[in-house]
Amino acid sequence: MKNLFVLILFILINPFVYGQSKMLSITDAVLGTYGKLAPSIPGRYQWTKEQNSFSMIERNSLTLYQIAKDGNHGYKTVSLSKINAALRLIGADSLKYFPRIVWKEGFAMQFKAGKSNYTYYVNENRCERIFTFPDPLANMQIEKNNRGLSGTDGENLHIVYQLKDGSFQKIFAEQDEVRGTVFGQAVHRNEFGINQGVFWSPNGNKVAYYTMDETMVTDYPIYQLKDTPASAQPIKYPVAGAPSHHVNVLVFDLQKEKKIKLENKFPKEDYWTNVSWGPNEKYIYITHLNRAQNHAKLCQYDAQTGDWVKTLFEEKNEKYVEPEHPLTFLKDKPEQFIWWSEKDGYQHLYLYNTNGKMLEQLTKGKWVVTDLIGVDESQQQVYFMATKDSPLERHLYAVSLVTKKIKKLTQEKGTHRVWPNADYSLFFDYFSNTSTPAKLQMISGKNGKSMEIFHVAENPLQEYKLGEMQLGTIQNKNQDDLYYRLIKPIDFDPNKKYPVVVYLYNGPHVQLVKNSWLGGSNLWYQYMAQNGYVVFTIDGRGSANRGFDFESGIHRQMGSLEMEDQVVGLDWLKSKRWVDSSRIGVHGWSYGGFMTTSLMTRKPGLFKVGVAGGPVIDWQFYEIMYTERYMDHPQKNPKGYQQANLMNYVDQLQGKLLMIHGGQDDVVLWQHSLNYLQKAISLGVQLDYFVYPHHAHNVLGKERVHLYEKISNYFFENL
C-alpha cells in the first residue's frame, strides 16, 4: 500500500465566487437537489415528425418552430385554451396543464388526459378521441400507429385493438384463475434490461407478450401495517439456489384473432430476453440464457406458427453473459441488425445478418457504448453514446457503416444527453459538467457544430457557501485507475484535521463519480461539508462502465475486491495531514449497505461509524437472477457465499453501526437486517436499528428528509 502510485487526473474546483453566505438546511440538501436548487430546466423541446421542425412547451403554451437557414425561425403558437376549446367540442373535459405529447405525422400531437387518449391536429385546430382506457389498467402501452393498446390488471393482460371496420374491440387476451400465472408483465425481476412485458409488432398487426408461471416460487410476506389488524400480502420472490419461475412468449394476431405460443425447446428455467420483432413481422428474435448465465443463444421464431427456426449464434463466458438490448434492424437492409456484446471485454456494437454471420464490429476499444441513439441509413451512420474520451463523461459519436471510422460530435467536456430529429441531421444536446449546471443547444449531426443555444442555466447555488470539489484517480495494486470525488469542508484550513464520511455503492451497474453537475453527487454531500466533514467517494472494482474485467472481478466473491479498493481510497485519505484518521465514517444503501456492513465487520477498526441502508446480509436470501450471475449457484460456490455472509462477522463489529430498512422492501427483503439484528442480540453485540414501516427499498417523498436527518445526526453524534 505504501508504494501505491497516486495520480490526480484533474482537479475541478466549484465555480462559486467567494462571499457566499447561505447555508443548506437538511430539507434543502435532500429535496433541493432535484427541486428548487436544481439547475433551471428549459421548456420541453421535442422534434416533430416533419422536416426541420421542433416544438417547445413552456407556461402552458406550445410554440412550433420551423428552422430556417438564416436562423430566423418561423413559429406558430398553440395555447392550452385553444386545445381546451377543441376538447369541449367533442365533449371532453378541459386540461389544467399542457400535457405530455408525442408528435405524429402531419403536425398531429397525441396525449393522454383522464381515461382517454387524444390527437390534436394543429393545422386544423381539431381534437379526436382515439381510446378510452379500461379502468384500471397498469403497464399501459399504445401501439405507435394507434391501432391498439395493452395493459394489465393484476396478473391478467388486456388488449384493445382496431377491427377491420375501424372500430375498436376490447378483448381479454390472457387471464388465469391460478395465482402465480402472470401475463404481459416484465419478467425475471426486471434484470437483463427487461422493463416491459408486451411487444407490439412494427405495423401493429400482432402483439408478443410474456407469460410467467410463478406457482413453484416461494411466497414471501410483505406486511401491511395500515390494516387493522395487520395483514400479509405475499409476493413471489425466488431466492438464489431455489426453484425459479418458468417463462414463455406468446403472440396474438389481431387480424386473425389467433393466439400461438412460441416453441420452448430449452430448459424451463432459462431466461428469455431481448425480445425483438423482425421488420416484416414474420419473425421474432429472442435471446435464451441458461440459468447459470454463461451461455446465450440468439434464436429466430416463426411468428405465424410459433416454431423455432434456428439459433443465429451463441455467446459464452466462464463468468457470465448479460444480454440486455433488443436487436436494431436496418430499414434499407432488413436482413441486417445491430447487436450489443461484451465479448471482447467492453460493451460494443456489432453488425450481423439474420443468418447469424457477423459482418462487422462497429465499435472497438477500451471503452464502452452506453446508448444506441439510432441509424441514419441515408448517410450510413450509426449514432451512439460512449465513454470513449473518459469513463467520467458521455459523448455522442457516429461510426460510418462504410469506412468504420468514428467521429466525435459533442464538444464540451461533461455528460451529454441527446435526441435527434427524424433524419439525424440535427440533435438537441443537453449537458452539464462540474462547472456548467446545464446547457441546451442544437448541434449538427454532420460535425457536431453548435447551431443554436437555447438555454444556459444559472448557477442555482451561487448564494450558498459550498465546499471545494475535486475529481481524480488513485491506482490500486493492479494498476487500475479508481476514480474518486472529494468534497472538502467549507472554510477549509489545511492545518486543521477533519472527520470524513465515505459514501459508497461499489456494485454492478452503478457509477457514482461523473463529470456532471455536482460531480454525480447530491446536495447532502455539501450539507455535510458545511458541517465540517470531508466527503469522499470512490468507484472500485465491481462498478459500471469500466469494462467486463473491472466489473466482473467480483464474480463468486462479492465484497472482497470492493473492500480492497475502498481501503485504497481510505489509505489515500489517511495520507492527507488534514484528515483525522480516528474519525472516519462510511455510509451506503442497498449494495452500499452491504459494503458498509462488510467494512465495519470484515475490516473492523478502519471506520469509527457506519450507516447501512437496506443492506444485503446473506446473498442466499437475494433474488436468483442477480445473485447467481455474480455469485453462481450456492451449491457450486459455498465458500464464496460463506465468505460474503455478514452473519458470520457480527461479533467483529467495532464502532457504531446504524442499520436502516424499509418494512415494505421487496428488493432486499426485510429479513436480511432483521436476521442480523437478532444475531447481534444473541451475541450481546450492540447495534442501532431503524425501520421505515411503509416504505419499500427506497425511502422517498418528504420522509426522505427524515431519513437523511437521522443519518446526518448519527454522524454528528458519533463522529
XYZ file of C-alpha atoms in Angstrom:
719
model
C 0.000 0.000 0.000
C 2.868 2.392 0.812
C 4.096 2.207 -2.768
C 0.753 2.988 -4.384
C 1.138 5.386 -7.242
C -1.302 8.244 -6.881
C -2.357 10.107 -9.979
C -4.506 13.193 -9.894
C -6.343 13.067 -13.205
C -7.735 16.515 -12.913
C -8.966 18.898 -10.291
C -12.190 20.702 -10.858
C -12.996 23.453 -8.390
C -16.547 24.579 -7.924
C -17.296 27.743 -9.924
C -18.566 29.692 -6.939
C -17.308 33.127 -6.040
C -16.144 33.949 -2.556
C -18.507 35.709 -0.240
C -21.484 33.373 -0.359
C -23.181 33.177 2.971
C -26.273 30.988 2.677
C -26.213 27.537 4.249
C -28.190 24.457 3.255
C -30.882 23.130 5.534
C -31.393 19.373 5.630
C -34.577 19.918 3.588
C -32.598 21.893 1.010
C -29.988 19.151 0.868
C -32.482 16.333 0.322
C -35.297 17.877 -1.710
C -33.385 20.758 -3.259
C -31.076 18.632 -5.417
C -33.915 17.879 -7.825
C -36.157 20.747 -6.738
C -35.666 24.439 -6.117
C -31.841 24.186 -6.051
C -31.566 22.172 -9.253
C -30.356 23.891 -12.428
C -33.265 25.576 -14.181
C -34.958 23.366 -16.734
C -35.699 24.795 -20.164
C -39.055 24.316 -21.826
C -39.862 20.854 -23.107
C -38.161 20.675 -26.502
C -39.228 17.978 -28.972
C -38.671 17.263 -32.631
C -41.797 16.834 -34.715
C -42.111 14.236 -37.474
C -41.765 16.942 -40.109
C -38.526 18.119 -41.666
C -36.578 20.688 -39.600
C -39.363 21.375 -37.166
C -39.473 21.271 -33.386
C -41.709 22.335 -30.536
C -41.178 23.870 -27.140
C -43.685 23.771 -24.286
C -43.461 26.423 -21.610
C -46.004 28.141 -19.353
C -48.988 26.136 -20.669
C -48.253 27.061 -24.250
C -46.609 25.238 -27.149
C -44.522 27.035 -29.742
C -43.932 25.229 -33.008
C -40.747 26.268 -34.831
C -39.763 25.760 -38.449
C -35.982 26.012 -38.811
C -34.791 28.486 -41.428
C -31.305 28.614 -42.923
C -30.923 32.271 -42.000
C -31.608 31.455 -38.347
C -34.924 33.326 -38.286
C -37.277 30.501 -37.414
C -40.903 30.674 -38.361
C -43.159 29.809 -35.485
C -46.731 29.124 -34.501
C -48.208 29.155 -31.005
C -50.705 26.626 -29.685
C -52.207 27.712 -26.378
C -53.788 25.422 -23.828
C -57.037 27.356 -24.196
C -57.101 26.521 -27.907
C -56.724 22.799 -27.179
C -59.371 23.000 -24.475
C -61.798 24.595 -26.915
C -61.238 21.691 -29.318
C -61.703 19.192 -26.470
C -65.013 20.743 -25.445
C -66.344 20.340 -28.990
C -66.086 16.559 -28.619
C -67.477 16.548 -25.088
C -64.134 16.052 -23.312
C -63.006 17.706 -20.096
C -60.620 20.640 -20.200
C -56.975 20.346 -19.212
C -55.389 22.323 -16.361
C -51.840 21.895 -17.614
C -50.258 21.366 -21.002
C -49.989 17.582 -21.411
C -47.012 15.483 -22.341
C -47.235 14.953 -26.073
C -45.987 12.576 -28.762
C -45.760 14.003 -32.261
C -47.352 12.116 -35.127
C -47.226 12.798 -38.866
C -48.829 15.995 -40.183
C -48.299 18.143 -37.079
C -50.616 15.958 -35.016
C -49.871 15.694 -31.311
C -51.045 12.760 -29.236
C -51.631 12.990 -25.496
C -53.408 11.308 -22.613
C -55.990 13.088 -20.489
C -58.054 11.361 -17.832
C -59.027 7.924 -19.096
C -58.712 8.766 -22.786
C -56.084 9.274 -25.431
C -56.478 12.155 -27.907
C -54.935 13.507 -31.077
C -54.907 17.251 -31.654
C -54.348 18.379 -35.247
C -52.510 21.696 -35.095
C -53.290 22.879 -38.626
C -56.999 22.075 -38.286
C -57.446 23.066 -34.631
C -59.309 19.809 -34.189
C -59.285 17.129 -31.476
C -60.094 13.454 -31.864
C -60.581 10.849 -29.160
C -58.565 7.717 -30.019
C -59.070 5.461 -26.999
C -60.892 5.387 -23.735
C -58.834 3.253 -21.405
C -60.311 0.338 -19.492
C -60.174 1.088 -15.782
C -57.977 0.200 -14.050
C -55.011 -0.792 -16.217
C -51.326 -0.769 -15.362
C -48.279 -1.165 -17.646
C -50.207 0.544 -20.444
C -48.728 0.718 -23.945
C -50.259 2.344 -27.014
C -49.328 0.950 -30.411
C -47.375 3.622 -32.288
C -49.963 3.824 -35.106
C -52.880 3.985 -32.634
C -54.107 0.591 -33.719
C -54.379 -0.764 -30.207
C -53.394 -0.574 -26.596
C -52.422 -3.100 -23.961
C -52.363 -3.064 -20.191
C -52.517 -5.325 -17.179
C -54.985 -5.780 -14.358
C -53.427 -7.809 -11.574
C -51.901 -10.859 -13.268
C -54.074 -10.532 -16.377
C -53.393 -8.910 -19.743
C -55.964 -6.802 -21.624
C -55.727 -5.701 -25.243
C -57.882 -3.184 -27.064
C -57.379 -3.303 -30.812
C -58.790 -1.946 -34.054
C -61.102 -4.097 -36.148
C -61.138 -4.089 -39.928
C -64.093 -1.658 -39.968
C -62.072 0.862 -37.948
C -63.913 0.330 -34.677
C -62.238 -0.924 -31.520
C -62.826 -4.087 -29.561
C -61.749 -4.962 -26.045
C -60.516 -8.497 -25.542
C -59.103 -10.320 -22.572
C -56.064 -11.787 -24.250
C -54.999 -13.737 -21.215
C -56.379 -14.425 -17.785
C -55.942 -17.313 -15.385
C -57.579 -18.011 -12.075
C -54.414 -19.663 -10.755
C -52.443 -17.236 -8.608
C -48.875 -17.069 -9.822
C -49.634 -17.142 -13.554
C -48.740 -13.688 -14.878
C -49.331 -12.276 -18.367
C -47.972 -9.219 -20.139
C -45.591 -8.011 -17.434
C -41.822 -7.691 -17.160
C -40.207 -10.958 -16.092
C -37.006 -12.117 -14.397
C -37.406 -9.303 -11.827
C -36.502 -6.686 -14.445
C -32.978 -7.997 -14.919
C -31.393 -8.203 -18.416
C -32.731 -4.773 -19.343
C -36.316 -6.064 -19.255
C -38.752 -3.286 -18.406
C -41.900 -4.326 -20.237
C -43.978 -7.407 -20.884
C -45.739 -6.550 -24.168
C -44.122 -6.030 -27.572
C -46.197 -4.634 -30.447
C -45.091 -5.640 -33.941
C -43.735 -2.906 -36.270
C -47.051 -2.400 -38.100
C -49.319 -3.163 -35.156
C -50.765 -6.370 -36.591
C -49.508 -8.620 -33.814
C -48.657 -8.466 -30.135
C -45.983 -10.584 -28.449
C -46.116 -10.875 -24.686
C -44.509 -12.657 -21.784
C -46.288 -15.284 -19.747
C -44.711 -16.294 -16.451
C -45.559 -19.259 -14.258
C -44.514 -18.436 -10.686
C -46.511 -21.137 -8.932
C -43.343 -23.017 -7.982
C -41.735 -19.902 -6.456
C -41.846 -19.410 -2.683
C -44.182 -16.795 -1.243
C -42.695 -14.046 0.874
C -44.925 -11.895 3.130
C -44.945 -8.106 2.846
C -46.721 -6.797 5.939
C -49.480 -4.213 5.506
C -49.280 -2.338 8.803
C -52.002 0.094 7.765
C -54.563 -2.700 8.003
C -56.333 -3.414 11.304
C -55.221 -5.940 12.260
C -52.094 -6.005 10.107
C -52.232 -8.319 7.107
C -49.603 -10.041 4.984
C -49.535 -9.564 1.218
C -47.439 -12.363 -0.277
C -45.113 -11.760 -3.212
C -43.270 -14.306 -5.315
C -39.580 -13.971 -4.543
C -37.184 -16.595 -5.978
C -34.022 -16.671 -3.866
C -30.627 -17.914 -5.016
C -30.490 -21.688 -5.343
C -34.276 -22.132 -5.111
C -36.724 -23.057 -7.905
C -37.132 -20.276 -10.459
C -40.196 -19.266 -12.434
C -40.886 -20.521 -15.976
C -41.281 -18.024 -18.812
C -42.669 -18.263 -22.342
C -43.597 -15.812 -25.082
C -46.969 -15.836 -26.837
C -48.135 -13.975 -29.945
C -51.640 -12.685 -30.590
C -52.561 -11.964 -34.230
C -55.050 -9.071 -34.139
C -56.325 -9.656 -37.674
C -56.867 -13.385 -37.349
C -57.748 -13.173 -33.647
C -55.451 -16.127 -33.159
C -53.009 -16.870 -30.346
C -49.882 -19.003 -30.650
C -47.154 -19.953 -28.198
C -43.502 -19.870 -29.190
C -41.896 -23.275 -29.107
C -39.815 -23.798 -25.988
C -37.083 -26.322 -26.633
C -34.885 -25.035 -23.819
C -34.820 -25.838 -20.071
C -37.807 -24.309 -18.278
C -35.643 -22.151 -16.008
C -33.809 -20.466 -18.881
C -34.146 -16.703 -19.185
C -35.923 -15.151 -22.203
C -34.651 -11.695 -23.086
C -34.024 -9.242 -25.960
C -37.492 -9.860 -27.443
C -37.296 -8.259 -30.916
C -39.626 -8.205 -33.905
C -38.182 -8.603 -37.369
C -39.072 -5.747 -39.782
C -41.712 -7.688 -41.760
C -43.457 -9.119 -38.659
C -42.754 -12.631 -39.912
C -40.149 -13.492 -37.294
C -39.424 -12.843 -33.632
C -35.908 -12.954 -32.211
C -35.248 -13.887 -28.585
C -32.079 -14.472 -26.603
C -32.149 -17.568 -24.419
C -29.793 -17.504 -21.460
C -29.200 -20.574 -19.330
C -29.775 -20.354 -15.591
C -26.014 -20.361 -14.989
C -25.971 -17.214 -17.179
C -22.794 -18.209 -19.001
C -24.285 -19.340 -22.326
C -26.583 -17.204 -24.503
C -28.281 -18.214 -27.749
C -29.951 -15.758 -30.117
C -32.895 -17.605 -31.662
C -35.316 -16.944 -34.505
C -39.016 -17.910 -34.277
C -41.797 -18.034 -36.856
C -44.404 -15.536 -35.654
C -47.150 -17.318 -37.640
C -46.680 -20.788 -36.198
C -44.529 -20.253 -33.106
C -41.953 -22.728 -34.425
C -38.302 -22.341 -33.520
C -36.461 -21.649 -36.795
C -32.783 -21.548 -35.868
C -30.111 -20.338 -33.494
C -28.284 -17.471 -35.183
C -25.240 -17.546 -32.909
C -24.135 -18.216 -29.347
C -22.035 -16.369 -26.788
C -20.270 -17.992 -23.844
C -18.188 -16.721 -20.946
C -16.735 -18.615 -17.993
C -18.184 -15.960 -15.675
C -21.412 -14.668 -17.186
C -23.066 -13.269 -20.299
C -25.505 -10.407 -19.808
C -27.697 -9.750 -22.885
C -29.682 -6.568 -22.210
C -30.548 -4.957 -25.554
C -33.028 -5.823 -28.323
C -31.925 -6.077 -31.941
C -31.872 -2.905 -34.046
C -32.700 -3.765 -37.658
C -31.620 -1.643 -40.618
C -34.602 -0.390 -42.617
C -32.907 -0.495 -46.028
C -31.275 -3.848 -45.313
C -33.852 -5.710 -43.207
C -31.677 -8.800 -43.118
C -29.066 -6.909 -41.065
C -29.173 -5.796 -37.446
C -27.027 -4.226 -34.734
C -26.141 -6.386 -31.731
C -24.635 -5.356 -28.374
C -21.951 -7.532 -26.808
C -19.159 -7.517 -24.207
C -17.410 -10.455 -25.862
C -14.170 -8.507 -26.458
C -14.174 -7.237 -22.864
C -16.081 -3.983 -23.437
C -19.675 -3.210 -24.393
C -19.612 -2.638 -28.158
C -21.813 -2.681 -31.245
C -21.671 -5.374 -33.936
C -23.365 -5.745 -37.315
C -24.875 -9.181 -38.023
C -27.180 -10.658 -40.630
C -30.146 -12.930 -39.990
C -28.084 -15.952 -40.997
C -26.064 -15.355 -37.861
C -22.933 -14.103 -39.625
C -21.020 -11.255 -38.025
C -20.398 -8.680 -40.751
C -18.510 -6.025 -38.798
C -17.518 -4.955 -35.305
C -18.717 -1.364 -35.493
C -17.064 -0.034 -32.334
C -13.883 -1.193 -30.659
C -11.562 -0.059 -27.881
C -11.057 0.011 -24.130
C -14.266 1.961 -23.542
C -17.965 1.143 -23.501
C -21.019 2.067 -25.542
C -23.732 3.262 -23.170
C -26.589 4.023 -25.572
C -27.526 3.433 -29.210
C -29.171 6.629 -30.466
C -30.115 5.496 -33.972
C -29.090 4.711 -37.532
C -29.049 7.213 -40.409
C -29.082 4.847 -43.364
C -29.063 7.609 -45.968
C -25.670 8.700 -44.663
C -24.657 5.225 -43.469
C -24.006 6.455 -39.932
C -24.706 4.818 -36.569
C -25.034 7.270 -33.685
C -24.181 6.190 -30.148
C -23.163 7.453 -26.692
C -19.967 6.157 -25.133
C -17.144 6.652 -22.633
C -14.522 6.841 -25.397
C -12.996 10.112 -24.155
C -13.302 9.392 -20.440
C -15.171 6.975 -18.164
C -16.433 10.080 -16.349
C -18.058 11.560 -19.458
C -20.736 10.685 -22.018
C -20.369 11.905 -25.582
C -22.175 11.436 -28.878
C -20.258 9.672 -31.625
C -21.016 8.481 -35.142
C -19.480 5.442 -36.799
C -19.608 5.001 -40.564
C -21.074 1.730 -41.824
C -18.796 2.132 -44.865
C -15.387 3.243 -43.554
C -15.914 2.168 -39.881
C -14.331 5.468 -38.822
C -15.643 7.059 -35.633
C -16.124 10.786 -35.181
C -16.949 12.631 -32.005
C -19.848 15.071 -32.246
C -20.344 16.610 -28.794
C -17.551 19.003 -27.944
C -17.780 20.318 -24.373
C -16.320 18.113 -21.655
C -19.007 16.580 -19.477
C -22.065 14.365 -19.515
C -24.314 14.734 -22.561
C -27.847 13.576 -23.370
C -29.040 13.917 -26.951
C -32.158 13.348 -29.013
C -32.160 13.522 -32.830
C -34.589 14.811 -35.410
C -36.155 12.402 -37.903
C -33.222 12.336 -40.346
C -30.386 12.714 -37.790
C -29.240 15.960 -39.360
C -29.752 17.813 -36.073
C -29.618 16.906 -32.395
C -30.724 18.549 -29.190
C -27.757 18.316 -26.841
C -28.342 18.746 -23.101
C -25.221 18.545 -20.987
C -23.575 19.523 -17.734
C -20.180 19.286 -16.095
C -18.751 20.303 -12.742
C -18.640 23.964 -13.802
C -21.727 24.060 -16.046
C -25.073 23.485 -14.303
C -26.951 22.804 -17.559
C -26.858 23.839 -21.190
C -29.242 23.014 -24.038
C -28.223 23.568 -27.623
C -28.852 22.343 -31.143
C -25.894 20.682 -32.854
C -25.232 19.414 -36.353
C -25.436 15.672 -36.941
C -22.694 16.051 -39.522
C -19.899 17.622 -37.487
C -21.316 18.440 -34.049
C -21.141 22.179 -34.621
C -23.346 24.186 -32.293
C -26.163 25.637 -34.408
C -28.112 27.418 -31.689
C -28.010 27.709 -27.886
C -31.458 27.588 -26.318
C -30.719 27.627 -22.616
C -27.798 28.110 -20.244
C -28.798 27.613 -16.612
C -27.535 29.989 -13.984
C -25.727 28.507 -11.040
C -28.566 27.766 -8.565
C -26.071 27.578 -5.689
C -24.228 30.833 -6.248
C -25.506 32.286 -2.962
C -24.545 29.216 -0.938
C -21.298 28.551 0.831
C -20.015 25.248 -0.530
C -17.014 23.024 -0.159
C -14.373 22.703 -2.844
C -14.835 19.599 -5.007
C -12.221 17.686 -6.947
C -12.274 14.587 -9.135
C -9.237 12.409 -9.663
C -7.792 8.898 -9.756
C -5.934 6.625 -7.403
C -4.388 3.369 -8.569
C -4.922 0.061 -6.785
C -2.353 -2.740 -6.611
C -3.470 -3.974 -10.062
C -2.708 -0.535 -11.519
C -6.417 0.068 -12.168
C -7.414 3.718 -12.151
C -10.039 4.208 -9.462
C -11.988 7.428 -9.931
C -12.844 9.423 -6.841
C -14.741 12.535 -5.825
C -13.602 14.579 -2.837
C -15.509 17.458 -1.247
C -13.659 19.491 1.360
C -15.323 21.276 4.280
C -16.226 24.928 3.839
C -13.573 27.361 5.077
C -11.057 24.571 4.593
C -7.821 25.005 6.521
C -5.054 22.521 5.559
C -3.571 22.918 9.016
C -6.674 21.520 10.707
C -7.820 17.903 10.924
C -11.287 16.976 9.709
C -13.569 13.951 10.089
C -14.512 12.068 6.912
C -17.705 10.451 5.613
C -17.153 7.901 2.845
C -20.251 7.377 0.686
C -20.166 4.240 -1.445
C -22.069 1.763 -3.581
C -19.314 -0.133 -5.445
C -21.652 -2.677 -7.019
C -22.566 -3.662 -10.594
C -24.439 -1.301 -12.914
C -23.714 1.810 -10.827
C -21.192 4.618 -11.318
C -21.137 7.370 -8.685
C -18.309 9.629 -9.878
C -19.017 11.610 -13.065
C -18.063 14.846 -14.745
C -21.547 16.274 -14.416
C -23.131 18.951 -12.247
C -22.179 18.239 -8.603
C -19.808 15.548 -9.899
C -22.553 12.918 -9.779
C -23.320 13.674 -6.125
C -26.217 15.468 -4.464
C -26.529 18.354 -2.032
C -26.415 16.158 1.065
C -22.656 15.866 0.475
C -22.386 19.648 0.574
C -24.586 19.750 3.671
C -22.046 17.510 5.395
C -19.202 19.702 4.094
C -20.943 22.721 5.636
C -20.960 20.829 8.920
C -17.202 20.324 8.835
C -16.835 16.938 7.109
C -14.709 15.747 4.224
C -16.974 13.676 1.935
C -15.294 11.051 -0.231
C -16.493 8.543 -2.852
C -14.520 6.096 -4.973
C -15.760 3.698 -7.666
C -13.831 0.484 -7.096
C -13.835 -2.798 -8.997
C -17.362 -4.052 -9.494
C -18.606 -0.606 -10.566
C -20.073 0.062 -14.003
C -18.754 1.423 -17.308
C -15.141 0.295 -16.968
C -15.252 -2.926 -18.980
C -16.070 -6.551 -18.233
C -12.922 -7.445 -16.277
C -13.291 -4.452 -13.964
C -16.973 -5.141 -13.228
C -16.823 -8.945 -13.168
C -13.757 -9.181 -10.918
C -16.187 -9.613 -8.027
C -17.578 -12.833 -9.554
C -18.060 -15.544 -6.901
C -16.505 -13.287 -4.218
C -18.775 -10.283 -3.735
C -17.455 -7.836 -1.168
C -13.780 -8.813 -1.294
C -12.191 -6.828 -4.146
C -14.584 -3.983 -3.451
C -13.266 -3.711 0.116
C -9.679 -3.785 -1.154
C -10.357 -0.799 -3.393
C -12.236 1.090 -0.707
C -9.226 0.590 1.565
C -7.007 2.020 -1.195
C -9.130 5.154 -1.053
C -9.034 5.118 2.740
C -5.223 4.879 2.790
C -5.012 7.775 0.355
C -7.252 9.845 2.635
C -5.178 8.987 5.679
C -2.062 10.224 3.891
C -3.510 13.746 3.966
C -2.399 15.690 7.007
C -5.809 17.393 7.181
C -7.679 14.099 7.655
C -8.438 12.906 11.187
C -7.777 9.172 10.801
C -9.545 8.420 14.074
C -12.834 9.876 12.817
C -13.812 8.230 9.544
C -17.366 7.065 8.813
C -18.982 5.125 5.960
C -22.486 5.125 4.513
C -24.249 3.372 1.646
C -27.607 1.963 0.602
C -28.546 -1.425 -0.896
C -25.248 -2.782 -2.278
C -23.715 0.177 -0.474
C -25.397 -1.055 2.716
C -23.813 -4.454 2.138
C -20.439 -2.771 1.644
C -20.857 -0.559 4.714
C -21.625 -3.558 6.919
C -18.791 -5.542 5.305
C -16.245 -2.821 6.055
C -17.468 -2.346 9.629
C -17.140 -6.064 10.413
C -14.736 -7.709 7.962
C -12.301 -4.781 8.285
C -13.017 -3.849 11.911
C -11.427 -0.713 13.261
C -10.956 1.113 9.971
C -14.181 3.060 10.341
C -15.488 4.533 13.546
C -19.112 4.901 12.398
C -21.276 3.267 9.733
C -24.817 3.748 8.442
C -26.044 0.797 6.352
C -29.341 1.266 4.484
C -31.331 -1.651 3.021
C -28.288 -3.962 3.243
C -27.926 -7.402 1.698
C -26.653 -9.557 4.572
C -26.759 -13.084 3.168
C -26.744 -13.476 -0.630
C -28.662 -16.766 -0.333
C -31.703 -14.633 0.539
C -31.371 -12.360 -2.502
C -33.120 -12.976 -5.826
C -31.896 -15.604 -8.270
C -31.212 -13.570 -11.407
C -28.836 -11.008 -9.892
C -27.220 -13.212 -7.265
C -26.449 -16.256 -9.405
C -24.972 -14.029 -12.128
C -22.373 -12.641 -9.741
C -22.107 -15.393 -7.114
C -23.002 -18.577 -9.043
C -25.347 -21.187 -7.566
C -24.958 -21.566 -3.768
C -24.191 -25.290 -4.110
C -21.424 -24.552 -6.635
C -19.862 -21.728 -4.643
C -20.382 -22.476 -0.937
C -17.069 -20.854 0.011
C -17.968 -17.596 -1.761
C -21.403 -17.415 -0.137
C -19.942 -18.235 3.276
C -17.242 -15.580 2.933
C -19.725 -12.885 1.879
C -22.339 -13.803 4.507
C -22.234 -10.946 7.002
C -23.962 -13.034 9.664
C -20.542 -14.614 10.175
C -18.910 -11.354 11.265
C -21.430 -9.817 13.681
C -19.136 -10.408 16.661
C -16.317 -8.481 14.927
C -18.237 -5.210 14.828
C -16.243 -2.297 16.195
C -17.546 1.242 16.417
C -21.095 2.427 15.984
C -23.351 0.937 13.290
C -26.845 2.145 12.423
C -28.833 -0.217 10.191
C -31.945 1.089 8.393
C -34.548 -0.850 6.430
C -37.919 -0.344 4.744
C -40.663 -2.504 6.198
C -42.190 -2.988 2.713
C -38.889 -3.776 0.978
C -39.495 -6.224 -1.888
C -35.977 -5.888 -3.327
C -33.703 -6.524 -0.343
C -36.084 -8.370 1.944
C -36.535 -7.022 5.469
C -35.439 -10.447 6.672
C -31.813 -9.561 5.881
C -31.350 -6.882 8.518
C -33.805 -8.488 10.973
C -31.723 -11.662 10.997
C -28.603 -9.571 11.520
C -30.270 -7.724 14.377
C -31.304 -10.980 16.050
C -27.783 -12.368 15.697
C -26.396 -9.210 17.317
C -28.847 -9.569 20.190
C -27.961 -13.216 20.730
C -24.243 -12.370 20.804
C -24.686 -9.343 23.044
C -23.444 -7.006 20.295
C -24.922 -3.502 20.468
C -26.425 -2.321 17.212
C -28.571 0.712 16.367
C -31.561 -0.064 14.168
C -34.366 1.908 12.497
C -37.302 0.960 10.264
C -39.458 2.951 7.853
C -42.596 0.786 8.130
C -44.438 1.910 4.999
C -41.507 2.268 2.606
C -40.120 -0.216 0.122
C -36.450 -0.411 -0.838
C -36.005 3.363 -1.045
C -37.367 5.943 1.379
C -38.926 8.558 -0.884
C -41.043 11.686 -0.576
C -40.966 14.046 2.380
C -39.929 11.199 4.689
C -36.595 11.120 2.863
C -35.790 14.314 4.744
C -36.413 12.413 7.987
C -34.082 9.649 6.760
C -31.182 11.953 5.981
C -31.652 13.966 9.124
C -31.286 10.699 11.035
C -28.187 9.697 9.037
C -26.595 13.124 9.459
C -27.303 13.258 13.178
C -25.805 9.810 13.630
C -22.528 11.064 12.206
C -22.733 14.337 14.131
C -23.246 12.487 17.419
C -20.734 9.681 16.908
C -18.049 11.015 14.585
